[in-house]
PDB file as gemmi writes it, atoms N, CA and C in Angstrom:
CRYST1    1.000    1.000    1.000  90.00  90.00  90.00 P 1                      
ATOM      1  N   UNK A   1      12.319   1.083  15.914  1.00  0.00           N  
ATOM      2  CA  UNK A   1      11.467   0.773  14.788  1.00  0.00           C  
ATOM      3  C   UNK A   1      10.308   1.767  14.745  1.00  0.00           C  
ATOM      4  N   UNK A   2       9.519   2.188  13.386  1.00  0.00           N  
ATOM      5  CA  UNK A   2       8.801   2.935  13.429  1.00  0.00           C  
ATOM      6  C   UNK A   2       7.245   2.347  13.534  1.00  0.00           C  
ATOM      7  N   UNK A   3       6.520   3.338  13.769  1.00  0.00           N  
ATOM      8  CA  UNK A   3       5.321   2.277  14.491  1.00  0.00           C  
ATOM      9  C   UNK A   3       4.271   2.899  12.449  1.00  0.00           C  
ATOM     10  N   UNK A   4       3.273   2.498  12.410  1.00  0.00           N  
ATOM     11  CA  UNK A   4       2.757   2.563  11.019  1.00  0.00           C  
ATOM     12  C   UNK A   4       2.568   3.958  10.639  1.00  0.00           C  
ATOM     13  N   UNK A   5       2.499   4.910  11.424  1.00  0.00           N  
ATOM     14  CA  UNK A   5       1.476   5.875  11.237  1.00  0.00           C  
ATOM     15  C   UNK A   5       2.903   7.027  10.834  1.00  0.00           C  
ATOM     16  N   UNK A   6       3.945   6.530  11.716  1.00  0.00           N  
ATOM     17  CA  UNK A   6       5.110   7.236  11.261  1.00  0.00           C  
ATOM     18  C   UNK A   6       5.724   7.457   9.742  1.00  0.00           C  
ATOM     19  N   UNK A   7       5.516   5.634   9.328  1.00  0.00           N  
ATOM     20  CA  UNK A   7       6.190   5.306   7.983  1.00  0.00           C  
ATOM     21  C   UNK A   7       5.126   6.248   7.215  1.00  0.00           C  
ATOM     22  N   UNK A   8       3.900   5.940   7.305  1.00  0.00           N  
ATOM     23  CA  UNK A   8       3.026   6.373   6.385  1.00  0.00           C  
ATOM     24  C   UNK A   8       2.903   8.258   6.343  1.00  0.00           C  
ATOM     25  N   UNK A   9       3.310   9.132   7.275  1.00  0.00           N  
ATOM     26  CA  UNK A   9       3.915  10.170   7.376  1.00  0.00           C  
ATOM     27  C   UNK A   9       4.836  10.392   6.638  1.00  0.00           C  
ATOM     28  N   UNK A  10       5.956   9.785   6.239  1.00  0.00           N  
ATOM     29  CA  UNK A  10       7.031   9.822   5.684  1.00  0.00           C  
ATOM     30  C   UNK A  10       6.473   9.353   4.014  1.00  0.00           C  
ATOM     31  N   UNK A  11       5.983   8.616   3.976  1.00  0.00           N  
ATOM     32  CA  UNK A  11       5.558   8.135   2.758  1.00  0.00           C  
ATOM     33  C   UNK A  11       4.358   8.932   2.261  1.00  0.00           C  
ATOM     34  N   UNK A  12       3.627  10.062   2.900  1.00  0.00           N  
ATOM     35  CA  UNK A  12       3.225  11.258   2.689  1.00  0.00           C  
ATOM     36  C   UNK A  12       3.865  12.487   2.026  1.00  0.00           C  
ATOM     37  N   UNK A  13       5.332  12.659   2.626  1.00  0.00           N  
ATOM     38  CA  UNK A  13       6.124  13.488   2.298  1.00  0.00           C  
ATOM     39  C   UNK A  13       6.856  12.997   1.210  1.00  0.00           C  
ATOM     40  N   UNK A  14       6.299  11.851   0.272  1.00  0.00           N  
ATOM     41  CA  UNK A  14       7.311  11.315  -1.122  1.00  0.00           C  
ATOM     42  C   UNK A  14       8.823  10.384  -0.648  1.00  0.00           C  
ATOM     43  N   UNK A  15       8.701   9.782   0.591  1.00  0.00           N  
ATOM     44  CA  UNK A  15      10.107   8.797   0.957  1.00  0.00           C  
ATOM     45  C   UNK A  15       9.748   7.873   0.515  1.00  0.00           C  
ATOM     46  N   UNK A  16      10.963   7.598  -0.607  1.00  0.00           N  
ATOM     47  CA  UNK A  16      10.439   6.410  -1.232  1.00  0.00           C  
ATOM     48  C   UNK A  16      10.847   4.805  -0.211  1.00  0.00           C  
ATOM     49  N   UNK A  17      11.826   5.046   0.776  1.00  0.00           N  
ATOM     50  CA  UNK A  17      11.792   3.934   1.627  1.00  0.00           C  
ATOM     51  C   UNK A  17      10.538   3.475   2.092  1.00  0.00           C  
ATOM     52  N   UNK A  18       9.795   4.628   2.571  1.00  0.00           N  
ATOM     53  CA  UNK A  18       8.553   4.431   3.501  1.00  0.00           C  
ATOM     54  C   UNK A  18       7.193   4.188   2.523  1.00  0.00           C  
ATOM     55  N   UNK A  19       7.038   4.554   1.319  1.00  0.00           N  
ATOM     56  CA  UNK A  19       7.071   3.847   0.371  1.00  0.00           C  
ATOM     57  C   UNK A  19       7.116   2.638   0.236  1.00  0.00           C  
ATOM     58  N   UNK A  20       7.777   2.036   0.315  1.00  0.00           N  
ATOM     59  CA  UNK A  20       8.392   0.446  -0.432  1.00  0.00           C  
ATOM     60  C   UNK A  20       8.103   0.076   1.330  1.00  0.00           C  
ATOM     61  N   UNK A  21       8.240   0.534   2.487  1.00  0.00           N  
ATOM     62  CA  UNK A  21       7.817  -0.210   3.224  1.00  0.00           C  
ATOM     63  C   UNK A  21       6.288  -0.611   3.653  1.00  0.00           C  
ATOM     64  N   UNK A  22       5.577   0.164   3.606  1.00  0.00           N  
ATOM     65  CA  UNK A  22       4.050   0.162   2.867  1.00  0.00           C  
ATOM     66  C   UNK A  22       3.750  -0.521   2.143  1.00  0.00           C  
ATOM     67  N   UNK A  23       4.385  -0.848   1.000  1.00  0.00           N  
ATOM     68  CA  UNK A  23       4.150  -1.441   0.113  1.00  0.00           C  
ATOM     69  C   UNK A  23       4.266  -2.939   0.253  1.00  0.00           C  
ATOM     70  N   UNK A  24       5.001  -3.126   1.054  1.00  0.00           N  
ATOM     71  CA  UNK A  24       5.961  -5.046   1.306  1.00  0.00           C  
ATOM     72  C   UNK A  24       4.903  -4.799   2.603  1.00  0.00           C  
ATOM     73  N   UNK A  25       4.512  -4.424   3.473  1.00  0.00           N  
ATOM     74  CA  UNK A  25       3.979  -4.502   4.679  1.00  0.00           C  
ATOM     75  C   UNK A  25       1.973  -4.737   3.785  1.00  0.00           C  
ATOM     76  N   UNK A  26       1.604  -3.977   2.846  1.00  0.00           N  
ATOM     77  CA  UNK A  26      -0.127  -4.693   2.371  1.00  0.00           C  
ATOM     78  C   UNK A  26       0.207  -5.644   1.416  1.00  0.00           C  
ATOM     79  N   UNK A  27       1.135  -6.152   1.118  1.00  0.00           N  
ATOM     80  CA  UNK A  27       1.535  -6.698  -0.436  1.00  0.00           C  
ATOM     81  C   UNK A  27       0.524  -8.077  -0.505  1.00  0.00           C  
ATOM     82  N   UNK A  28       0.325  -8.669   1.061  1.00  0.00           N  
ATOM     83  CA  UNK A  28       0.119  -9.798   1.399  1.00  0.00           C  
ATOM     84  C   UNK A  28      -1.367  -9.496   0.860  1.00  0.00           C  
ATOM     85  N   UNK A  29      -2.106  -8.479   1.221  1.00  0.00           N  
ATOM     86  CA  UNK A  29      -3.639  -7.858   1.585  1.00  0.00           C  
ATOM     87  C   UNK A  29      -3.881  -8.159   0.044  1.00  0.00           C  
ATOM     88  N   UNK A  30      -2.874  -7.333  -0.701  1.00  0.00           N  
ATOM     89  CA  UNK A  30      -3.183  -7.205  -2.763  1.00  0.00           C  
ATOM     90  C   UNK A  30      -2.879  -8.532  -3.015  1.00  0.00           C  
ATOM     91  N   UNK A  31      -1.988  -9.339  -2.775  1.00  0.00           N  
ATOM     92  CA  UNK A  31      -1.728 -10.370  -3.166  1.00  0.00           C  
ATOM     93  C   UNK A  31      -3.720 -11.458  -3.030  1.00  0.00           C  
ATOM     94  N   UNK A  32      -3.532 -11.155  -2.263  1.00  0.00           N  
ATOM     95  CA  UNK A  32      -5.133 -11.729  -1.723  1.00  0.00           C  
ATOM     96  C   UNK A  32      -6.088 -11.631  -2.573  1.00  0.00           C  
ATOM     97  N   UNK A  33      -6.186 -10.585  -2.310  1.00  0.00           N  
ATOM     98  CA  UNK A  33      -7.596  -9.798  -3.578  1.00  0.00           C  
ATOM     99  C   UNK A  33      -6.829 -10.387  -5.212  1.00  0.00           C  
ATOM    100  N   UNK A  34      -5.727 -10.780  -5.177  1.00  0.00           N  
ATOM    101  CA  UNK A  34      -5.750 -11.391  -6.682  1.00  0.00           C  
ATOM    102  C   UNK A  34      -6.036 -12.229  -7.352  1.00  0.00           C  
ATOM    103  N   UNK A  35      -5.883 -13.196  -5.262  1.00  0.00           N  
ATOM    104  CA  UNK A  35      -6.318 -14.350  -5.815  1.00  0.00           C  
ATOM    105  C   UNK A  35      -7.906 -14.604  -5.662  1.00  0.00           C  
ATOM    106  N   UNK A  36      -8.761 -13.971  -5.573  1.00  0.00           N  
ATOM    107  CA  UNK A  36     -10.064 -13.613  -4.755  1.00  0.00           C  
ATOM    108  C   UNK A  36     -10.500 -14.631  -5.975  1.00  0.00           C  
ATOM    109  N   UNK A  37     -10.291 -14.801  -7.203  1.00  0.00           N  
ATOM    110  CA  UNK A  37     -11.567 -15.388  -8.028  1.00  0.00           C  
ATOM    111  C   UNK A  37     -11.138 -17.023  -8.105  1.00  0.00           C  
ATOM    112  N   UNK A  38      -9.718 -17.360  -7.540  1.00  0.00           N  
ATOM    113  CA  UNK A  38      -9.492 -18.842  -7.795  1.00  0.00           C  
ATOM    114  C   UNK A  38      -7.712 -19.140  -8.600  1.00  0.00           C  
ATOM    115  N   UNK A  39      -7.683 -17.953  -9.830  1.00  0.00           N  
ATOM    116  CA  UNK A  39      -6.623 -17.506 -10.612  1.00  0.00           C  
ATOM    117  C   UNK A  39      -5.972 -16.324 -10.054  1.00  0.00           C  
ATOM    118  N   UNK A  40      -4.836 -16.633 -10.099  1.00  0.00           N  
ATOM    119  CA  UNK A  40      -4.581 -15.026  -9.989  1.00  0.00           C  
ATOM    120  C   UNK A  40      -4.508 -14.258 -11.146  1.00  0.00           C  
ATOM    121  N   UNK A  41      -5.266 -12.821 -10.663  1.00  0.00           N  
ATOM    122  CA  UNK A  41      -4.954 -11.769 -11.511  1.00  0.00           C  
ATOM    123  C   UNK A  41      -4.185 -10.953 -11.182  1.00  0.00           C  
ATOM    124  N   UNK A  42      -2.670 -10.898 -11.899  1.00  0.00           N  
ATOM    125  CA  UNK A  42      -1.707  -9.919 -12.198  1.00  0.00           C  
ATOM    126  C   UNK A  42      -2.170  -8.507 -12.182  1.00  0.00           C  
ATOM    127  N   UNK A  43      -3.533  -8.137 -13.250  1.00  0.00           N  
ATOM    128  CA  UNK A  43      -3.628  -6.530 -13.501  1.00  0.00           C  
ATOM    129  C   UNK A  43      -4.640  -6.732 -12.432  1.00  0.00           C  
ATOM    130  N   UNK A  44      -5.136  -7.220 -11.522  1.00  0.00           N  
ATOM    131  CA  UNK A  44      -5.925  -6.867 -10.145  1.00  0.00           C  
ATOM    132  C   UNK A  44      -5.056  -6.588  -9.184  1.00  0.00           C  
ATOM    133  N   UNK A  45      -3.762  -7.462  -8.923  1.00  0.00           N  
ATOM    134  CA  UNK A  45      -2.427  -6.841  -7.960  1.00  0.00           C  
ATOM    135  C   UNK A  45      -1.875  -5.614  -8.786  1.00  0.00           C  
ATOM    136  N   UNK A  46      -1.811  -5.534  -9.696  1.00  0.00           N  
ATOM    137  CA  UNK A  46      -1.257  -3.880 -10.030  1.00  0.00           C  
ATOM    138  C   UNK A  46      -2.594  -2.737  -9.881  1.00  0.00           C  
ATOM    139  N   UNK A  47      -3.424  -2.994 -10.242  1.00  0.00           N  
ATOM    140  CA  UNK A  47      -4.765  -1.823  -9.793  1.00  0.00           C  
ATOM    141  C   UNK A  47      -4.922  -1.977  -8.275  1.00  0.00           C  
ATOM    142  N   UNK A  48      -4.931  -2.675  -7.359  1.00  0.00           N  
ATOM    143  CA  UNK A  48      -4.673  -2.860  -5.900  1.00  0.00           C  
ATOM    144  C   UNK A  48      -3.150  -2.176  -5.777  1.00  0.00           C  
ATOM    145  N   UNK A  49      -2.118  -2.092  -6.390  1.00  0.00           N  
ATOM    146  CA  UNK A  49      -0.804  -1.069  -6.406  1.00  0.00           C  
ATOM    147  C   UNK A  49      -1.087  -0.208  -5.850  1.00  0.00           C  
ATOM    148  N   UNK A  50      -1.535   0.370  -7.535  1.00  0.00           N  
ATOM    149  CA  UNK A  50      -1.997   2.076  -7.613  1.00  0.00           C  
ATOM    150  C   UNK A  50      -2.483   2.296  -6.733  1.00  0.00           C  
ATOM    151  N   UNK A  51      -3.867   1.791  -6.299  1.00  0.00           N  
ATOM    152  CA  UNK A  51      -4.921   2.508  -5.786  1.00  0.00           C  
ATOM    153  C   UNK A  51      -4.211   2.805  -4.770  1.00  0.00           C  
ATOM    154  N   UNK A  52      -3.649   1.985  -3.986  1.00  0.00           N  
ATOM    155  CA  UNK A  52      -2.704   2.088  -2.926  1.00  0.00           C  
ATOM    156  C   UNK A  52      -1.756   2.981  -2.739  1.00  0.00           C  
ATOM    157  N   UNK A  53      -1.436   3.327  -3.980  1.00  0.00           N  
ATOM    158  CA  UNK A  53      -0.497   4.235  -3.932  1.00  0.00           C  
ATOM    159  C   UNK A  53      -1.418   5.623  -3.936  1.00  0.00           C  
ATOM    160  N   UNK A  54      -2.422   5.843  -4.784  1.00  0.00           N  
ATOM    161  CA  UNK A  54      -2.780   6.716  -4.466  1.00  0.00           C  
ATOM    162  C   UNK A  54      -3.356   7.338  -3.389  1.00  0.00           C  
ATOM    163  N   UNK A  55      -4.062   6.275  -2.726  1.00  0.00           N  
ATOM    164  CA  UNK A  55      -4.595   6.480  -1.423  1.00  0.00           C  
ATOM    165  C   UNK A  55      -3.475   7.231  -0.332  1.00  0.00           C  
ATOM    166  N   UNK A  56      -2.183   7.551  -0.443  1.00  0.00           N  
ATOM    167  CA  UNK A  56      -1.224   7.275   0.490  1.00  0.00           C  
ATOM    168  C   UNK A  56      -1.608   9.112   0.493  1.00  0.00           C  
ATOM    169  N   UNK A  57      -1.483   9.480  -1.042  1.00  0.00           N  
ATOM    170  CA  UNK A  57      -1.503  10.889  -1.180  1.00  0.00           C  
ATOM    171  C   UNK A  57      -3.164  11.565  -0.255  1.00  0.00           C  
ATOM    172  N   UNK A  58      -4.133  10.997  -0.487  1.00  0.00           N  
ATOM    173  CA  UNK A  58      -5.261  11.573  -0.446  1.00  0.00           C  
ATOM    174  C   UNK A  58      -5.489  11.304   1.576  1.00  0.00           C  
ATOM    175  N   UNK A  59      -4.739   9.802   1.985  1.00  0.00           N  
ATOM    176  CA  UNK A  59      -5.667   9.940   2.953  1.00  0.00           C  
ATOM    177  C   UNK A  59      -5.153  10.727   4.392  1.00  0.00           C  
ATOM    178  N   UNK A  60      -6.018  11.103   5.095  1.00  0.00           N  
ATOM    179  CA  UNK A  60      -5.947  12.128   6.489  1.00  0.00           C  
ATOM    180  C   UNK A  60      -6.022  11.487   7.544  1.00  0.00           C  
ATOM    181  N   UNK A  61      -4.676  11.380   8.174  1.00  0.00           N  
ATOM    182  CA  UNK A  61      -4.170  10.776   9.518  1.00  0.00           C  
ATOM    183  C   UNK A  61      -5.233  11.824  10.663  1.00  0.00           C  
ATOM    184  N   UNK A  62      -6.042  11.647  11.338  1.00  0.00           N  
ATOM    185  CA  UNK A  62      -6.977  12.264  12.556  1.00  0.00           C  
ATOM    186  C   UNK A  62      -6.238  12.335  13.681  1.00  0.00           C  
ATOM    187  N   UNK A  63      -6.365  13.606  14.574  1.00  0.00           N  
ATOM    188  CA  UNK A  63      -5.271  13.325  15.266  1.00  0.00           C  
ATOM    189  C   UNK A  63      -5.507  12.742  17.113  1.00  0.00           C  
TER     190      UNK A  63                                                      
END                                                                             
C-alpha cells in the first residue's frame, strides 16, 4: 500500500487514480465544512473540491 505522500506524488504528475484516491481519502474533511453552518451546502463541498484540487498542483512536498 502506498503511504500519502506517494499517492499525492503521483497525483502531482496528473494520475487520475491517485487523484480519486485523495479525493475519497479528504472527502470526509469537505463533507464537514459543508455541513459547518447546520445545512448542508452542496456549492461549499464543490469549492472545498476545487480548491483541493488545485492545491494538489501548487503544493511543495519538503524533503
Amino acid at each position: 500500500m502506498e503511504n500519502l505522500k506517494e499517492i499525492f506524488l503521483l497525483a502531482k504528475l496528473n494520475n487520475q487514480q491517485a487523484i480519486e484516491r485523495l479525493i475519497t481519502r479528504f472527502s470526509p474533511l469537505m463533507h464537514k465544512m459543508a455541513w459547518k453552518t447546520g445545512n448542508y451546502d452542496e456549492d461549499c463541498f464543490q469549492e472545498c473540491a476545487v480548491a483541493f484540487l488545485i492545491s494538489i498542483s501548487k503544493f511543495e512536498i519538503r524533503k
